[in-house]
């Protein structure tokens, strides 16, 4: 590993840990992504994590609070890290090619298909509470079915 990679790993580890400590499974390789997406049953909440400020101040806190507040919860919590685990992120985005890539973003995958997608545009420049409440509403609708 070169010095730049080492430096970046140190910077992003707390960003990874924030979701992992909240119960998310990190998918770091294309194989891990493919296995989860093809074999998981039920509903997956997928966070495409990022180093940007809107991920730190909005997306991650909103997702963590939404999971706590939603009456109906997804069966699986997963995350990929855009810009860090590029191949895993590309593999994940391949499962919902109908939406343009953005990070951070939040996807809900249910029974083998994309059920809902919240792109960066619906996260950035919104209050954390708005993003959280949006996701709570979506989870309660999709996961209740």
GROMACS .gro file of N, CA and C in nm:
model
  435
    1UNK      N    1   0.085  -0.117   0.000
    1UNK     CA    2   0.000   0.000   0.000
    1UNK      C    3   0.090   0.124   0.000
    2UNK      N    4   0.055   0.220  -0.086
    2UNK     CA    5   0.137   0.341  -0.093
    2UNK      C    6   0.093   0.442   0.016
    3UNK      N    7   0.175   0.544   0.041
    3UNK     CA    8   0.144   0.640   0.148
    3UNK      C    9   0.008   0.709   0.131
    4UNK      N   10  -0.029   0.740   0.007
    4UNK     CA   11  -0.160   0.803  -0.017
    4UNK      C   12  -0.274   0.711   0.025
    5UNK      N   13  -0.266   0.583  -0.014
    5UNK     CA   14  -0.371   0.487   0.023
    5UNK      C   15  -0.380   0.472   0.174
    6UNK      N   16  -0.263   0.467   0.240
    6UNK     CA   17  -0.261   0.457   0.386
    6UNK      C   18  -0.328   0.578   0.450
    7UNK      N   19  -0.294   0.695   0.400
    7UNK     CA   20  -0.352   0.820   0.450
    7UNK      C   21  -0.504   0.819   0.434
    8UNK      N   22  -0.550   0.783   0.315
    8UNK     CA   23  -0.695   0.783   0.288
    8UNK      C   24  -0.767   0.679   0.374
    9UNK      N   25  -0.706   0.565   0.395
    9UNK     CA   26  -0.768   0.465   0.482
    9UNK      C   27  -0.790   0.521   0.621
   10UNK      N   28  -0.690   0.593   0.673
   10UNK     CA   29  -0.703   0.653   0.805
   10UNK      C   30  -0.812   0.758   0.810
   11UNK      N   31  -0.827   0.834   0.703
   11UNK     CA   32  -0.929   0.939   0.696
   11UNK      C   33  -1.069   0.878   0.690
   12UNK      N   34  -1.087   0.776   0.607
   12UNK     CA   35  -1.223   0.725   0.583
   12UNK      C   36  -1.268   0.620   0.685
   13UNK      N   37  -1.176   0.564   0.763
   13UNK     CA   38  -1.217   0.459   0.857
   13UNK      C   39  -1.328   0.503   0.951
   14UNK      N   40  -1.322   0.623   1.010
   14UNK     CA   41  -1.434   0.665   1.095
   14UNK      C   42  -1.566   0.677   1.018
   15UNK      N   43  -1.559   0.711   0.889
   15UNK     CA   44  -1.678   0.722   0.806
   15UNK      C   45  -1.737   0.582   0.779
   16UNK      N   46  -1.651   0.485   0.764
   16UNK     CA   47  -1.695   0.347   0.749
   16UNK      C   48  -1.757   0.299   0.880
   17UNK      N   49  -1.684   0.326   0.990
   17UNK     CA   50  -1.725   0.277   1.122
   17UNK      C   51  -1.861   0.331   1.164
   18UNK      N   52  -1.892   0.453   1.124
   18UNK     CA   53  -2.020   0.514   1.162
   18UNK      C   54  -2.138   0.425   1.121
   19UNK      N   55  -2.133   0.373   1.000
   19UNK     CA   56  -2.242   0.286   0.954
   19UNK      C   57  -2.227   0.144   1.009
   20UNK      N   58  -2.105   0.093   1.010
   20UNK     CA   59  -2.083  -0.042   1.062
   20UNK      C   60  -2.127  -0.052   1.208
   21UNK      N   61  -2.095   0.049   1.287
   21UNK     CA   62  -2.135   0.050   1.428
   21UNK      C   63  -2.285   0.062   1.445
   22UNK      N   64  -2.354   0.107   1.341
   22UNK     CA   65  -2.500   0.116   1.345
   22UNK      C   66  -2.566  -0.011   1.289
   23UNK      N   67  -2.485  -0.113   1.260
   23UNK     CA   68  -2.541  -0.241   1.216
   23UNK      C   69  -2.531  -0.271   1.068
   24UNK      N   70  -2.465  -0.185   0.992
   24UNK     CA   71  -2.452  -0.206   0.848
   24UNK      C   72  -2.337  -0.302   0.819
   25UNK      N   73  -2.354  -0.382   0.715
   25UNK     CA   74  -2.249  -0.469   0.665
   25UNK      C   75  -2.185  -0.400   0.547
   26UNK      N   76  -2.053  -0.384   0.553
   26UNK     CA   77  -1.980  -0.324   0.442
   26UNK      C   78  -1.954  -0.430   0.336
   27UNK      N   79  -1.986  -0.396   0.213
   27UNK     CA   80  -1.956  -0.483   0.099
   27UNK      C   81  -1.839  -0.416   0.027
   28UNK      N   82  -1.722  -0.477   0.036
   28UNK     CA   83  -1.600  -0.410  -0.012
   28UNK      C   84  -1.547  -0.466  -0.142
   29UNK      N   85  -1.601  -0.577  -0.189
   29UNK     CA   86  -1.555  -0.635  -0.316
   29UNK      C   87  -1.675  -0.658  -0.407
   30UNK      N   88  -1.651  -0.665  -0.537
   30UNK     CA   89  -1.760  -0.696  -0.630
   30UNK      C   90  -1.826  -0.830  -0.597
   31UNK      N   91  -1.746  -0.925  -0.550
   31UNK     CA   92  -1.801  -1.057  -0.517
   31UNK      C   93  -1.897  -1.049  -0.399
   32UNK      N   94  -1.861  -0.970  -0.297
   32UNK     CA   95  -1.950  -0.953  -0.182
   32UNK      C   96  -2.081  -0.887  -0.223
   33UNK      N   97  -2.072  -0.787  -0.311
   33UNK     CA   98  -2.192  -0.719  -0.361
   33UNK      C   99  -2.280  -0.817  -0.437
   34UNK      N  100  -2.221  -0.890  -0.531
   34UNK     CA  101  -2.298  -0.984  -0.614
   34UNK      C  102  -2.366  -1.089  -0.527
   35UNK      N  103  -2.293  -1.142  -0.430
   35UNK     CA  104  -2.350  -1.245  -0.343
   35UNK      C  105  -2.469  -1.190  -0.265
   36UNK      N  106  -2.452  -1.071  -0.207
   36UNK     CA  107  -2.563  -1.014  -0.130
   36UNK      C  108  -2.684  -0.986  -0.220
   37UNK      N  109  -2.660  -0.922  -0.332
   37UNK     CA  110  -2.771  -0.879  -0.417
   37UNK      C  111  -2.845  -0.998  -0.479
   38UNK      N  112  -2.775  -1.105  -0.505
   38UNK     CA  113  -2.837  -1.220  -0.570
   38UNK      C  114  -2.898  -1.318  -0.470
   39UNK      N  115  -2.846  -1.320  -0.347
   39UNK     CA  116  -2.889  -1.424  -0.254
   39UNK      C  117  -2.972  -1.373  -0.137
   40UNK      N  118  -2.969  -1.244  -0.109
   40UNK     CA  119  -3.044  -1.195   0.007
   40UNK      C  120  -3.193  -1.197  -0.023
   41UNK      N  121  -3.268  -1.228   0.079
   41UNK     CA  122  -3.414  -1.232   0.068
   41UNK      C  123  -3.470  -1.112   0.143
   42UNK      N  124  -3.586  -1.064   0.099
   42UNK     CA  125  -3.650  -0.954   0.168
   42UNK      C  126  -3.599  -0.819   0.120
   43UNK      N  127  -3.585  -0.727   0.214
   43UNK     CA  128  -3.553  -0.588   0.182
   43UNK      C  129  -3.414  -0.552   0.233
   44UNK      N  130  -3.337  -0.485   0.147
   44UNK     CA  131  -3.206  -0.434   0.186
   44UNK      C  132  -3.205  -0.282   0.174
   45UNK      N  133  -3.156  -0.217   0.277
   45UNK     CA  134  -3.127  -0.074   0.271
   45UNK      C  135  -2.979  -0.063   0.237
   46UNK      N  136  -2.949   0.006   0.127
   46UNK     CA  137  -2.813   0.016   0.077
   46UNK      C  138  -2.772   0.163   0.079
   47UNK      N  139  -2.664   0.193   0.150
   47UNK     CA  140  -2.611   0.329   0.152
   47UNK      C  141  -2.484   0.330   0.068
   48UNK      N  142  -2.483   0.418  -0.033
   48UNK     CA  143  -2.361   0.441  -0.108
   48UNK      C  144  -2.292   0.557  -0.036
   49UNK      N  145  -2.195   0.521   0.044
   49UNK     CA  146  -2.126   0.613   0.133
   49UNK      C  147  -2.027   0.698   0.054
   50UNK      N  148  -1.984   0.808   0.114
   50UNK     CA  149  -1.894   0.901   0.047
   50UNK      C  150  -1.818   0.981   0.152
   51UNK      N  151  -1.707   1.042   0.110
   51UNK     CA  152  -1.630   1.126   0.201
   51UNK      C  153  -1.683   1.269   0.207
   52UNK      N  154  -1.778   1.305   0.125
   52UNK     CA  155  -1.822   1.443   0.117
   52UNK      C  156  -1.897   1.488   0.243
   53UNK      N  157  -1.909   1.617   0.255
   53UNK     CA  158  -1.976   1.675   0.372
   53UNK      C  159  -2.121   1.637   0.384
   54UNK      N  160  -2.191   1.622   0.271
   54UNK     CA  161  -2.334   1.587   0.282
   54UNK      C  162  -2.351   1.442   0.325
   55UNK      N  163  -2.251   1.359   0.307
   55UNK     CA  164  -2.258   1.223   0.362
   55UNK      C  165  -2.237   1.228   0.512
   56UNK      N  166  -2.141   1.310   0.555
   56UNK     CA  167  -2.107   1.318   0.698
   56UNK      C  168  -2.215   1.388   0.778
   57UNK      N  169  -2.266   1.498   0.726
   57UNK     CA  170  -2.361   1.578   0.803
   57UNK      C  171  -2.505   1.546   0.778
   58UNK      N  172  -2.534   1.474   0.670
   58UNK     CA  173  -2.673   1.449   0.633
   58UNK      C  174  -2.704   1.301   0.616
   59UNK      N  175  -2.640   1.238   0.519
   59UNK     CA  176  -2.680   1.101   0.481
   59UNK      C  177  -2.660   1.000   0.594
   60UNK      N  178  -2.539   0.991   0.646
   60UNK     CA  179  -2.516   0.889   0.750
   60UNK      C  180  -2.600   0.913   0.875
   61UNK      N  181  -2.603   1.036   0.931
   61UNK     CA  182  -2.689   1.056   1.048
   61UNK      C  183  -2.837   1.031   1.019
   62UNK      N  184  -2.883   1.072   0.900
   62UNK     CA  185  -3.024   1.053   0.865
   62UNK      C  186  -3.059   0.905   0.855
   63UNK      N  187  -2.973   0.828   0.794
   63UNK     CA  188  -2.997   0.684   0.779
   63UNK      C  189  -2.999   0.616   0.915
   64UNK      N  190  -2.903   0.650   0.999
   64UNK     CA  191  -2.895   0.588   1.131
   64UNK      C  192  -3.020   0.620   1.213
   65UNK      N  193  -3.062   0.746   1.213
   65UNK     CA  194  -3.183   0.783   1.287
   65UNK      C  195  -3.308   0.722   1.224
   66UNK      N  196  -3.313   0.714   1.093
   66UNK     CA  197  -3.430   0.656   1.026
   66UNK      C  198  -3.447   0.510   1.065
   67UNK      N  199  -3.338   0.436   1.072
   67UNK     CA  200  -3.344   0.295   1.112
   67UNK      C  201  -3.400   0.284   1.253
   68UNK      N  202  -3.359   0.374   1.340
   68UNK     CA  203  -3.407   0.372   1.478
   68UNK      C  204  -3.554   0.409   1.488
   69UNK      N  205  -3.600   0.499   1.402
   69UNK     CA  206  -3.736   0.552   1.414
   69UNK      C  207  -3.840   0.477   1.331
   70UNK      N  208  -3.800   0.412   1.225
   70UNK     CA  209  -3.896   0.346   1.138
   70UNK      C  210  -3.967   0.234   1.213
   71UNK      N  211  -4.095   0.226   1.192
   71UNK     CA  212  -4.173   0.117   1.252
   71UNK      C  213  -4.139  -0.015   1.184
   72UNK      N  214  -4.124  -0.010   1.052
   72UNK     CA  215  -4.091  -0.129   0.974
   72UNK      C  216  -3.948  -0.116   0.925
   73UNK      N  217  -3.867  -0.214   0.957
   73UNK     CA  218  -3.724  -0.206   0.927
   73UNK      C  219  -3.687  -0.304   0.815
   74UNK      N  220  -3.583  -0.269   0.739
   74UNK     CA  221  -3.537  -0.361   0.634
   74UNK      C  222  -3.473  -0.486   0.696
   75UNK      N  223  -3.470  -0.592   0.618
   75UNK     CA  224  -3.408  -0.717   0.663
   75UNK      C  225  -3.257  -0.708   0.667
   76UNK      N  226  -3.200  -0.624   0.578
   76UNK     CA  227  -3.054  -0.615   0.566
   76UNK      C  228  -3.013  -0.468   0.558
   77UNK      N  229  -2.903  -0.435   0.623
   77UNK     CA  230  -2.841  -0.303   0.615
   77UNK      C  231  -2.704  -0.321   0.552
   78UNK      N  232  -2.681  -0.261   0.436
   78UNK     CA  233  -2.554  -0.278   0.367
   78UNK      C  234  -2.502  -0.142   0.319
   79UNK      N  235  -2.373  -0.139   0.292
   79UNK     CA  236  -2.313  -0.016   0.242
   79UNK      C  237  -2.193  -0.048   0.152
   80UNK      N  238  -2.173   0.037   0.054
   80UNK     CA  239  -2.051   0.038  -0.027
   80UNK      C  240  -1.996   0.180  -0.018
   81UNK      N  241  -1.865   0.194  -0.039
   81UNK     CA  242  -1.802   0.325  -0.022
   81UNK      C  243  -1.750   0.375  -0.156
   82UNK      N  244  -1.822   0.471  -0.214
   82UNK     CA  245  -1.782   0.530  -0.342
   82UNK      C  246  -1.648   0.600  -0.326
   83UNK      N  247  -1.563   0.585  -0.425
   83UNK     CA  248  -1.432   0.650  -0.423
   83UNK      C  249  -1.328   0.574  -0.343
   84UNK      N  250  -1.369   0.478  -0.264
   84UNK     CA  251  -1.276   0.398  -0.184
   84UNK      C  252  -1.277   0.253  -0.231
   85UNK      N  253  -1.394   0.197  -0.242
   85UNK     CA  254  -1.409   0.059  -0.291
   85UNK      C  255  -1.477   0.069  -0.428
   86UNK      N  256  -1.400   0.120  -0.524
   86UNK     CA  257  -1.455   0.155  -0.655
   86UNK      C  258  -1.520   0.037  -0.727
   87UNK      N  259  -1.456  -0.080  -0.724
   87UNK     CA  260  -1.512  -0.194  -0.796
   87UNK      C  261  -1.641  -0.243  -0.732
   88UNK      N  262  -1.646  -0.245  -0.599
   88UNK     CA  263  -1.768  -0.286  -0.529
   88UNK      C  264  -1.880  -0.186  -0.558
   89UNK      N  265  -1.847  -0.058  -0.558
   89UNK     CA  266  -1.948   0.045  -0.585
   89UNK      C  267  -1.999   0.032  -0.728
   90UNK      N  268  -1.910   0.010  -0.823
   90UNK     CA  269  -1.951  -0.008  -0.963
   90UNK      C  270  -2.041  -0.131  -0.977
   91UNK      N  271  -2.006  -0.237  -0.909
   91UNK     CA  272  -2.088  -0.359  -0.912
   91UNK      C  273  -2.227  -0.330  -0.856
   92UNK      N  274  -2.232  -0.258  -0.743
   92UNK     CA  275  -2.361  -0.225  -0.682
   92UNK      C  276  -2.445  -0.140  -0.776
   93UNK      N  277  -2.384  -0.038  -0.833
   93UNK     CA  278  -2.458   0.051  -0.923
   93UNK      C  279  -2.509  -0.024  -1.045
   94UNK      N  280  -2.442  -0.131  -1.082
   94UNK     CA  281  -2.488  -0.212  -1.195
   94UNK      C  282  -2.623  -0.278  -1.169
   95UNK      N  283  -2.662  -0.293  -1.044
   95UNK     CA  284  -2.791  -0.352  -1.011
   95UNK      C  285  -2.906  -0.252  -1.027
   96UNK      N  286  -2.873  -0.123  -1.030
   96UNK     CA  287  -2.979  -0.024  -1.056
   96UNK      C  288  -2.930   0.079  -1.157
   97UNK      N  289  -2.905   0.027  -1.277
   97UNK     CA  290  -2.852   0.110  -1.386
   97UNK      C  291  -2.949   0.218  -1.432
   98UNK      N  292  -3.078   0.201  -1.399
   98UNK     CA  293  -3.178   0.298  -1.445
   98UNK      C  294  -3.166   0.433  -1.377
   99UNK      N  295  -3.087   0.441  -1.269
   99UNK     CA  296  -3.068   0.570  -1.202
   99UNK      C  297  -2.923   0.614  -1.219
  100UNK      N  298  -2.902   0.743  -1.243
  100UNK     CA  299  -2.764   0.791  -1.258
  100UNK      C  300  -2.686   0.772  -1.128
  101UNK      N  301  -2.557   0.740  -1.137
  101UNK     CA  302  -2.477   0.722  -1.017
  101UNK      C  303  -2.466   0.852  -0.939
  102UNK      N  304  -2.481   0.843  -0.809
  102UNK     CA  305  -2.459   0.959  -0.722
  102UNK      C  306  -2.418   0.909  -0.585
  103UNK      N  307  -2.338   0.991  -0.519
  103UNK     CA  308  -2.298   0.955  -0.383
  103UNK      C  309  -2.286   1.083  -0.302
  104UNK      N  310  -2.335   1.079  -0.180
  104UNK     CA  311  -2.402   0.965  -0.120
  104UNK      C  312  -2.539   0.944  -0.183
  105UNK      N  313  -2.589   0.825  -0.167
  105UNK     CA  314  -2.725   0.794  -0.209
  105UNK      C  315  -2.774   0.675  -0.128
  106UNK      N  316  -2.904   0.653  -0.135
  106UNK     CA  317  -2.967   0.549  -0.054
  106UNK      C  318  -3.060   0.471  -0.145
  107UNK      N  319  -3.044   0.340  -0.146
  107UNK     CA  320  -3.129   0.254  -0.229
  107UNK      C  321  -3.202   0.154  -0.139
  108UNK      N  322  -3.321   0.121  -0.180
  108UNK     CA  323  -3.394   0.013  -0.114
  108UNK      C  324  -3.419  -0.094  -0.220
  109UNK      N  325  -3.366  -0.212  -0.191
  109UNK     CA  326  -3.370  -0.327  -0.281
  109UNK      C  327  -3.465  -0.428  -0.220
  110UNK      N  328  -3.567  -0.465  -0.293
  110UNK     CA  329  -3.665  -0.558  -0.237
  110UNK      C  330  -3.696  -0.668  -0.338
  111UNK      N  331  -3.681  -0.790  -0.292
  111UNK     CA  332  -3.714  -0.907  -0.373
  111UNK      C  333  -3.650  -0.902  -0.512
  112UNK      N  334  -3.522  -0.868  -0.516
  112UNK     CA  335  -3.448  -0.874  -0.640
  112UNK      C  336  -3.462  -0.755  -0.732
  113UNK      N  337  -3.520  -0.644  -0.683
  113UNK     CA  338  -3.530  -0.527  -0.770
  113UNK      C  339  -3.524  -0.398  -0.688
  114UNK      N  340  -3.491  -0.290  -0.758
  114UNK     CA  341  -3.483  -0.159  -0.694
  114UNK      C  342  -3.625  -0.113  -0.662
  115UNK      N  343  -3.652  -0.091  -0.534
  115UNK     CA  344  -3.785  -0.046  -0.492
  115UNK      C  345  -3.792   0.105  -0.474
  116UNK      N  346  -3.676   0.167  -0.441
  116UNK     CA  347  -3.675   0.311  -0.418
  116UNK      C  348  -3.531   0.359  -0.419
  117UNK      N  349  -3.511   0.484  -0.460
  117UNK     CA  350  -3.376   0.540  -0.466
  117UNK      C  351  -3.381   0.685  -0.425
  118UNK      N  352  -3.293   0.724  -0.334
  118UNK     CA  353  -3.278   0.864  -0.293
  118UNK      C  354  -3.140   0.910  -0.340
  119UNK      N  355  -3.136   0.993  -0.446
  119UNK     CA  356  -3.007   1.038  -0.498
  119UNK      C  357  -2.951   1.153  -0.415
  120UNK      N  358  -2.828   1.185  -0.443
  120UNK     CA  359  -2.760   1.295  -0.374
  120UNK      C  360  -2.842   1.424  -0.377
  121UNK      N  361  -2.910   1.449  -0.488
  121UNK     CA  362  -2.988   1.573  -0.502
  121UNK      C  363  -3.099   1.584  -0.398
  122UNK      N  364  -3.145   1.471  -0.346
  122UNK     CA  365  -3.249   1.472  -0.243
  122UNK      C  366  -3.189   1.463  -0.102
  123UNK      N  367  -3.058   1.471  -0.093
  123UNK     CA  368  -2.987   1.471   0.035
  123UNK      C  369  -2.918   1.606   0.054
  124UNK      N  370  -2.837   1.644  -0.043
  124UNK     CA  371  -2.761   1.768  -0.038
  124UNK      C  372  -2.858   1.887  -0.031
  125UNK      N  373  -2.824   1.986   0.049
  125UNK     CA  374  -2.905   2.108   0.065
  125UNK      C  375  -3.041   2.084   0.130
  126UNK      N  376  -3.059   1.972   0.195
  126UNK     CA  377  -3.179   1.945   0.274
  126UNK      C  378  -3.136   1.932   0.420
  127UNK      N  379  -3.228   1.956   0.510
  127UNK     CA  380  -3.197   1.935   0.651
  127UNK      C  381  -3.189   1.786   0.678
  128UNK      N  382  -3.102   1.747   0.772
  128UNK     CA  383  -3.088   1.606   0.807
  128UNK      C  384  -3.225   1.547   0.843
  129UNK      N  385  -3.306   1.624   0.915
  129UNK     CA  386  -3.438   1.575   0.957
  129UNK      C  387  -3.529   1.548   0.837
  130UNK      N  388  -3.516   1.627   0.732
  130UNK     CA  389  -3.595   1.603   0.610
  130UNK      C  390  -3.556   1.472   0.545
  131UNK      N  391  -3.426   1.449   0.534
  131UNK     CA  392  -3.376   1.324   0.474
  131UNK      C  393  -3.422   1.206   0.560
  132UNK      N  394  -3.405   1.218   0.691
  132UNK     CA  395  -3.447   1.112   0.784
  132UNK      C  396  -3.596   1.083   0.770
  133UNK      N  397  -3.678   1.186   0.774
  133UNK     CA  398  -3.823   1.166   0.768
  133UNK      C  399  -3.866   1.107   0.634
  134UNK      N  400  -3.800   1.150   0.526
  134UNK     CA  401  -3.827   1.094   0.394
  134UNK      C  402  -3.800   0.943   0.396
  135UNK      N  403  -3.683   0.906   0.448
  135UNK     CA  404  -3.647   0.765   0.452
  135UNK      C  405  -3.737   0.684   0.545
  136UNK      N  406  -3.774   0.739   0.660
  136UNK     CA  407  -3.867   0.670   0.751
  136UNK      C  408  -3.997   0.640   0.678
  137UNK      N  409  -4.051   0.738   0.606
  137UNK     CA  410  -4.175   0.717   0.532
  137UNK      C  411  -4.163   0.609   0.427
  138UNK      N  412  -4.052   0.610   0.356
  138UNK     CA  413  -4.028   0.508   0.253
  138UNK      C  414  -4.014   0.371   0.315
  139UNK      N  415  -3.935   0.360   0.422
  139UNK     CA  416  -3.916   0.230   0.488
  139UNK      C  417  -4.048   0.176   0.542
  140UNK      N  418  -4.124   0.262   0.606
  140UNK     CA  419  -4.251   0.217   0.663
  140UNK      C  420  -4.348   0.171   0.554
  141UNK      N  421  -4.339   0.228   0.438
  141UNK     CA  422  -4.426   0.186   0.328
  141UNK      C  423  -4.375   0.055   0.264
  142UNK      N  424  -4.248   0.053   0.227
  142UNK     CA  425  -4.194  -0.061   0.153
  142UNK      C  426  -4.177  -0.183   0.242
  143UNK      N  427  -4.127  -0.165   0.363
  143UNK     CA  428  -4.099  -0.279   0.451
  143UNK      C  429  -4.226  -0.336   0.514
  144UNK      N  430  -4.334  -0.261   0.512
  144UNK     CA  431  -4.460  -0.310   0.570
  144UNK      C  432  -4.531  -0.407   0.477
  145UNK      N  433  -4.499  -0.398   0.349
  145UNK     CA  434  -4.568  -0.482   0.249
  145UNK      C  435  -4.527  -0.626   0.257
   0.00000   0.00000   0.00000
